[in-house]
Coordinates of C-alpha atoms in Angstrom, one line a residue:
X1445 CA 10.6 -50.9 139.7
X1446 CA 9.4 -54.7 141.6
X1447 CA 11.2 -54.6 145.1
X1448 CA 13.7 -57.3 145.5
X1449 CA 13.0 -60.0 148.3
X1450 CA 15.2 -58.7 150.0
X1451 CA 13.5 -55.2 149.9
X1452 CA 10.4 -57.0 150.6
X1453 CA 11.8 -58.7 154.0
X1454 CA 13.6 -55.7 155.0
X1455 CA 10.5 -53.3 154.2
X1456 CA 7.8 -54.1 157.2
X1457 CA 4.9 -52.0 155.1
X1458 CA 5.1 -54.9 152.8
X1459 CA 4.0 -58.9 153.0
X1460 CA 6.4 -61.4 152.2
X1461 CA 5.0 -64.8 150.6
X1462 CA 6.6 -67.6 149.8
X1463 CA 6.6 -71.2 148.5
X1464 CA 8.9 -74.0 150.1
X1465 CA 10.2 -77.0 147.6
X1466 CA 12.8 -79.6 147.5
X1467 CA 15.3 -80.0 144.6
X1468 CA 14.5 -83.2 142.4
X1469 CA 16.4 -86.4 143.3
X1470 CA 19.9 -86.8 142.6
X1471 CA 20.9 -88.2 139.0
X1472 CA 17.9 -86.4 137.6
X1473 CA 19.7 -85.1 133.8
X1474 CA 19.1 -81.3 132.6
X1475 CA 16.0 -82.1 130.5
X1476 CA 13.8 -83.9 133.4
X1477 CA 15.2 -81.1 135.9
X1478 CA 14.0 -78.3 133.7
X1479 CA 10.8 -80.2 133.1
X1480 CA 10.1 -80.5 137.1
X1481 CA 11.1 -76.9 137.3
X1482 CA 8.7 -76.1 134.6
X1483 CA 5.8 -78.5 136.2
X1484 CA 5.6 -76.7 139.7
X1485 CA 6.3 -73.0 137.8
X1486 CA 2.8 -74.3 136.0
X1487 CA 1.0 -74.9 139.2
X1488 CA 1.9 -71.4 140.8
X1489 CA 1.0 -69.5 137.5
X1490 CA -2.0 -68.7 139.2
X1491 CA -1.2 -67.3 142.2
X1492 CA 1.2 -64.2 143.2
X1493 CA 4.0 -64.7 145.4
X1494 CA 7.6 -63.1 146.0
X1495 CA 9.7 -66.1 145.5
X1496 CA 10.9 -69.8 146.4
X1497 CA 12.6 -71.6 148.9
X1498 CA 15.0 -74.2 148.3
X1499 CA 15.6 -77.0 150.9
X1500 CA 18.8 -78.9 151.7
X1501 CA 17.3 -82.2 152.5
X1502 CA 19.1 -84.4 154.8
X1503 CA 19.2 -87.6 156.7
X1504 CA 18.3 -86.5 159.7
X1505 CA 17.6 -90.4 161.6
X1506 CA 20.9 -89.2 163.6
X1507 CA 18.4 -86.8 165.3
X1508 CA 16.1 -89.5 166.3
X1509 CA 15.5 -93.6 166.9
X1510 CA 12.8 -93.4 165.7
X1511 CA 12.6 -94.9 161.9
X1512 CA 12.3 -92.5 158.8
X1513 CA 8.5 -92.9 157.5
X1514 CA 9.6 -92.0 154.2
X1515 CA 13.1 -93.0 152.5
X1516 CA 15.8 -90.9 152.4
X1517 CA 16.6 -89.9 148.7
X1518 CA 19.8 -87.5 147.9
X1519 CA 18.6 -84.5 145.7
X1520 CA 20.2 -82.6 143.4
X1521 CA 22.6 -79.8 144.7
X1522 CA 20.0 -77.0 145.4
X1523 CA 21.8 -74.0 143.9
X1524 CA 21.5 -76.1 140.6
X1525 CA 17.6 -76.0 141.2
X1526 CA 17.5 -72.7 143.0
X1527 CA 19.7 -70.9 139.7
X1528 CA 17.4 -73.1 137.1
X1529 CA 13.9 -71.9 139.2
X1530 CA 15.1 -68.2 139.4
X1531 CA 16.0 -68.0 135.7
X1532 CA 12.3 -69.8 134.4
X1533 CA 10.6 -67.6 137.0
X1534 CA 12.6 -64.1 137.1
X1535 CA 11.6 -64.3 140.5
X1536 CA 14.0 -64.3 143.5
X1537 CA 15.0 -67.6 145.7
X1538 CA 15.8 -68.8 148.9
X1539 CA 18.7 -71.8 149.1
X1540 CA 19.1 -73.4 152.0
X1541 CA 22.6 -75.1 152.9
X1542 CA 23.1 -77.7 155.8
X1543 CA 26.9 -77.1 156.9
X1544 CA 28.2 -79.7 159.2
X1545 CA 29.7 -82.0 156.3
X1546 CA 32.3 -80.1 155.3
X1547 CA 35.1 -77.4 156.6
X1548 CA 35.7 -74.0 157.0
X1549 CA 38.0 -74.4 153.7
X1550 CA 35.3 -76.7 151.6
X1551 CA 32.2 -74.1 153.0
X1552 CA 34.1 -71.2 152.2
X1553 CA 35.1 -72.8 148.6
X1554 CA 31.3 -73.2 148.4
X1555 CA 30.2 -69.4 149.5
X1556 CA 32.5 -68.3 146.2
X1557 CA 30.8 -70.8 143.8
X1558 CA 27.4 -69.9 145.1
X1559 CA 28.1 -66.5 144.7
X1560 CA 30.2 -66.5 141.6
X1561 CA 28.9 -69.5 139.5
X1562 CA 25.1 -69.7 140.9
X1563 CA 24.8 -65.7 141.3
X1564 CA 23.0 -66.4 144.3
X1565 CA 22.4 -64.5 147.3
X1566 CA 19.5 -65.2 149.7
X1567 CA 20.8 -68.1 151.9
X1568 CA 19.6 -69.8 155.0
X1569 CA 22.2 -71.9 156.8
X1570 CA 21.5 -75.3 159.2
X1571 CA 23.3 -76.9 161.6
X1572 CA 23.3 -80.8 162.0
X1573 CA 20.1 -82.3 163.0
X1574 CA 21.7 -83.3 166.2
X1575 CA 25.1 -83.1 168.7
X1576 CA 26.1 -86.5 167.1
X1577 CA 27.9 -88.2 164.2
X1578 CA 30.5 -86.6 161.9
X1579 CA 29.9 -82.2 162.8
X1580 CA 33.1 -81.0 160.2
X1581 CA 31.6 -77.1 160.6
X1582 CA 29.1 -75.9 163.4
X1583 CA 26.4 -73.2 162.6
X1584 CA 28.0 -70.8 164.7
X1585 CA 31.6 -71.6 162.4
X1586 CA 29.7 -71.1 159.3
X1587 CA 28.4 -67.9 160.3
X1588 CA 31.7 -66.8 161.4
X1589 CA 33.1 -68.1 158.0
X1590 CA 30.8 -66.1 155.7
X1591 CA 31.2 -62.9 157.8
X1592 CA 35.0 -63.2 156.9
X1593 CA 33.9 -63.0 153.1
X1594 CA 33.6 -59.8 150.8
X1595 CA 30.4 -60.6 149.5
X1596 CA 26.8 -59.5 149.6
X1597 CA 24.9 -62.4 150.5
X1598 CA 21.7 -61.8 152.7
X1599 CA 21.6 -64.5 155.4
X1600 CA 18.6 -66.1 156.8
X1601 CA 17.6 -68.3 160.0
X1602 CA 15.6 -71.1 160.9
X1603 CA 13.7 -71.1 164.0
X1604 CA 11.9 -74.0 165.6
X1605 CA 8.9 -73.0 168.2
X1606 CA 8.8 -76.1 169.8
X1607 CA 12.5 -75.6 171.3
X1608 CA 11.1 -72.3 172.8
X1609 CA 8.1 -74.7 174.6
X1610 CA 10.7 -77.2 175.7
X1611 CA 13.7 -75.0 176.2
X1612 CA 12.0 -71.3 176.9
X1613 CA 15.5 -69.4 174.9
X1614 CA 14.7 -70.1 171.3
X1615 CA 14.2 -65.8 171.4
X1616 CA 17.7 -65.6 172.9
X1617 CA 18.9 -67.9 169.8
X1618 CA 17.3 -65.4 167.6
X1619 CA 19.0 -62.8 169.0
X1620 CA 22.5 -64.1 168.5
X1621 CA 21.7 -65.3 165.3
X1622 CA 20.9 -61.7 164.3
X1623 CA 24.0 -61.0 166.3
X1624 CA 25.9 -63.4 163.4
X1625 CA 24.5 -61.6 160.4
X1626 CA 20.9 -63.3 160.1
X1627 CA 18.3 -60.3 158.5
X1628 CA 15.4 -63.2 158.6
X1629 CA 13.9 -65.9 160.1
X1630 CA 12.0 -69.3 158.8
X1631 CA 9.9 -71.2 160.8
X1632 CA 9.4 -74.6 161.4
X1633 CA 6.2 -75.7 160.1
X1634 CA 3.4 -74.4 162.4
X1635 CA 0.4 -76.9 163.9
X1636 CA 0.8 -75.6 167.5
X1637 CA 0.2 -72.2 167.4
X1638 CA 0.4 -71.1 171.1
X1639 CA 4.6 -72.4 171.2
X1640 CA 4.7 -69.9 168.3
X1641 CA 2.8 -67.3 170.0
X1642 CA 5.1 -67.7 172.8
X1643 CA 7.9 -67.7 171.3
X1644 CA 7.1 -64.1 168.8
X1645 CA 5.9 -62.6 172.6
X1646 CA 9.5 -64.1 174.1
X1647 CA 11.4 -62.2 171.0
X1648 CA 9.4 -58.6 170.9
X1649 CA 9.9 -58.5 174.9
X1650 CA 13.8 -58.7 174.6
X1651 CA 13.9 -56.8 171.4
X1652 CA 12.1 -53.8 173.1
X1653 CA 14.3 -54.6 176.4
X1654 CA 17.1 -54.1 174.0
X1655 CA 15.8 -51.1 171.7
X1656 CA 16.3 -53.1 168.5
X1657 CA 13.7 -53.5 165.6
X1658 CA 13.1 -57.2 165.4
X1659 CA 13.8 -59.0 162.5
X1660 CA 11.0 -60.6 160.1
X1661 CA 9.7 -64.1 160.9
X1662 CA 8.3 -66.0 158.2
X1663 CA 6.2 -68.7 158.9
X1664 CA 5.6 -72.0 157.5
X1665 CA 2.4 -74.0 157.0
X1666 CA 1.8 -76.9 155.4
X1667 CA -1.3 -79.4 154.5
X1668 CA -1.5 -83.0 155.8
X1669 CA -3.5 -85.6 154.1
X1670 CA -3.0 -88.2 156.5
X1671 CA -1.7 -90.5 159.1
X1672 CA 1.3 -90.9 156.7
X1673 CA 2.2 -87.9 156.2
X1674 CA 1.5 -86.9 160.1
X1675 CA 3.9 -89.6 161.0
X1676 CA 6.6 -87.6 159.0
X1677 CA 5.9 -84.6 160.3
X1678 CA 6.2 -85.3 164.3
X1679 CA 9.3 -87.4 162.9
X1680 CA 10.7 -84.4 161.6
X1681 CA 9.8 -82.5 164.8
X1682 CA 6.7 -80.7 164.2
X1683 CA 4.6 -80.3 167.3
X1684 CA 0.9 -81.3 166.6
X1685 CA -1.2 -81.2 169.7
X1686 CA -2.9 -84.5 170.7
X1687 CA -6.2 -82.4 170.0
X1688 CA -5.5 -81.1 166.7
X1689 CA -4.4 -85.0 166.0
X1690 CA -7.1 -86.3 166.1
X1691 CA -9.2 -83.8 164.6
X1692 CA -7.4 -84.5 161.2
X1693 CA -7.2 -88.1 161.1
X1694 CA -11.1 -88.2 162.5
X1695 CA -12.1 -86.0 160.4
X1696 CA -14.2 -87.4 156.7
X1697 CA -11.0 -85.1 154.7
X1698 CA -8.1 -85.0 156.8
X1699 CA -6.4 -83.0 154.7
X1700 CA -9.4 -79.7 154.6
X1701 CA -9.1 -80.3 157.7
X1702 CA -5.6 -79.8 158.0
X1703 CA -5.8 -76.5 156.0
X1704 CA -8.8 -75.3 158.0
X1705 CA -6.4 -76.1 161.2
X1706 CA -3.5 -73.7 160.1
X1707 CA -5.8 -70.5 158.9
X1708 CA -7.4 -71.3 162.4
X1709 CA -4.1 -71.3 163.8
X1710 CA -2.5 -68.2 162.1
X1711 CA -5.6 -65.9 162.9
X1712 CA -4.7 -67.0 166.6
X1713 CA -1.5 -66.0 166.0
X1714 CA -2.1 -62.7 164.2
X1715 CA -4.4 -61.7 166.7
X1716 CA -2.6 -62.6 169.8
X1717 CA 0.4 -60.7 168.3
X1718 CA -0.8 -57.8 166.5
X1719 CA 0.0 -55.9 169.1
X1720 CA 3.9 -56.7 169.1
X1721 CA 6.3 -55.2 166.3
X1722 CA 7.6 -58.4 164.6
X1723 CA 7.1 -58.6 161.1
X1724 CA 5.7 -61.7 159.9
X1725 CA 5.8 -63.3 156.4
X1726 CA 3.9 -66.4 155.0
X1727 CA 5.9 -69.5 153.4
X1728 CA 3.7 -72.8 152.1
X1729 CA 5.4 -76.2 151.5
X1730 CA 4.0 -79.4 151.2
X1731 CA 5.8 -82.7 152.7
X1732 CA 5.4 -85.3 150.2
X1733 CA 5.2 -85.3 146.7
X1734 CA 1.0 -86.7 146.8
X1735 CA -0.8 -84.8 144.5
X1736 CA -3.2 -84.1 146.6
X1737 CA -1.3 -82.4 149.1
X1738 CA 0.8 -80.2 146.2
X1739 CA -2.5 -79.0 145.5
X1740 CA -4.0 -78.9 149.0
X1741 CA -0.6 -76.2 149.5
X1742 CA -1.9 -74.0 146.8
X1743 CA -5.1 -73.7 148.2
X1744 CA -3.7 -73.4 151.6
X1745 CA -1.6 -70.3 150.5
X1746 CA -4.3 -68.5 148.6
X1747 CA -6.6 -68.7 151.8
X1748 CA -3.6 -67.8 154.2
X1749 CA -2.0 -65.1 152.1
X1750 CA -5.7 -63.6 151.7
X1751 CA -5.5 -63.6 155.7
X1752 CA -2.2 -61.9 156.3
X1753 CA -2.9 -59.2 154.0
X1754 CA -5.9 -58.7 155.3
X1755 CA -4.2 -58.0 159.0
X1756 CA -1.6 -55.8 157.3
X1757 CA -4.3 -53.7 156.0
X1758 CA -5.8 -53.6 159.1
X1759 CA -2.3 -52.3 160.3
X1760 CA -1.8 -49.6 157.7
X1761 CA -5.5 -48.3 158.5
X1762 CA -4.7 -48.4 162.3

């Protein structure tokens, strides 16, 4: 019998491969939603992977003055997508939920429907972008929310490197995240592969200081075809070293480029790691919706999946 994701993330023997999307904007009717569903279900026929992610996209210009270099476009509510994926696909998802725009009552209103009406289970919560604006329910709130419910739901993180370069305690977040019922983390999407090194090396330290397994980090790569697309991405927060910069948007193909950049950049981190006991796991998104880059991300997780398997072998054999 096929191991659940959840099996899969639990069990460190095995890989964990993902693919991040977003839902399809908001007003799009049943028909064009299944269509869309049925588009991107097309383009992964060919490869093996244990599920999708679901985003909760947000405007996050609160978080910075700089301005958005793509608009802002509401999406449909991702357990709608996340339920429609999972049934075309018999394959498990990943929804993500951003919680600071409604209360304890509305969140926990929305744990039962998720649960009850979506039958979903594999959620990773967010906090707001930033300390401004309108916070109705902190992260830390939400998690104490769910752990008040009788249900089953198996709770995910997000994790972001580049606090752990600036900030040096991103480790110490995991930590209490774990400490709130988190079983898994997602990163940020990766171009600077030494803050992520650090931060894996911060983590195993003060997981062996404390004689707890850590938990799985999956980690997130995706292509960039451009100065466009870089823009969004250091908008967004992504750290892309001045170095690495330029060799994209220098380059004659930015965007091979790009994807020789990140299997570059997880072998560093594979090997600089390997000798650590945090389970990794791969996820693969692409930031717009330009052809080329869709595809550019399938290509990009064949050649990185191909990488980490490789290394777990290697562990198995060791």
């Amino acid at each position: 019998m096929a191991l659940s994701l959840q099996e899969k993330i639990e069990d460190t023997n095995q890989g964990v491969y993902l693919i991040g999307t977003t839902p399809p904007k908001s007003g799009t009717d049943k028909a064009m939603l299944e269509t869309i569903a049925q588009k991107l279900l097309g383009r992964l026929h060919e490869i093996e992977y244990d599920g999708v992610i679901i985003y909760d996209i947000q405007d996050e210009s609160s978080r910075t003055e700089k301005p958005r270099p793509f608009p802002f476009k509401e999406t449909v509510d991702p357990r709608e997508y996340s339920h429609l994926l999972r049934s075309l696909s018999h394959l498990d998802v990943i929804t993500y939920k951003s919680v600071a725009q409604r209360g304890e009552a509305e969140f926990t209103d929305w744990l039962h429907e998720t649960r009850n009406e979506f039958d979903l289970k594999n959620l990773v919560l967010v906090g707001s972008p930033s300390s401004h604006g309108d916070i109705k329910l902190s992260l830390p709130d939400a998690y104490n929310t769910l752990a008040k419910q009788d249900n089953d739901m198996f709770l995910g993180g997000v994790t972001i490197a580049e606090r752990h370069a600036s900030k040096r305690n991103e480790h110490d977040r995991l930590l209490e995240k774990t400490e709130q019922g988190c079983k898994f983390f997602i990163s940020q999407a990766v171009y600077n592969a030494q803050a992520t090194i650090d931060l894996i090396t911060s983590y195993a330290r003060s997981c062996k200081a404390l004689g707890i397994a850590p938990k799985r980090i999956i980690l997130t790569f995706t292509p960039c075809g451009g100065e466009k697309t870089l823009d969004f991405m250091e908008w967004l927060g992504i750290s892309v070293p001045e170095a690495t910069k330029w060799r994209m948007l220098d380059s004659a193909n930015p965007l091979s480029e790009s994807v020789r950049i990140c299997r570059e950049n997880l072998d560093l981190i594979l090997q600089s790691c390997a000798h650590l006991a945090v389970p990794l796991g791969l996820n693969i998104e692409s930031l717009t919706n330009r052809k080329e880059e869709i595809d550019a991300s399938i290509n990009l997780y064949r050649l990185l999946k191909a990488t980490m398997e490789l290394n777990l072998a290697e562990k198995q054999i060791a």
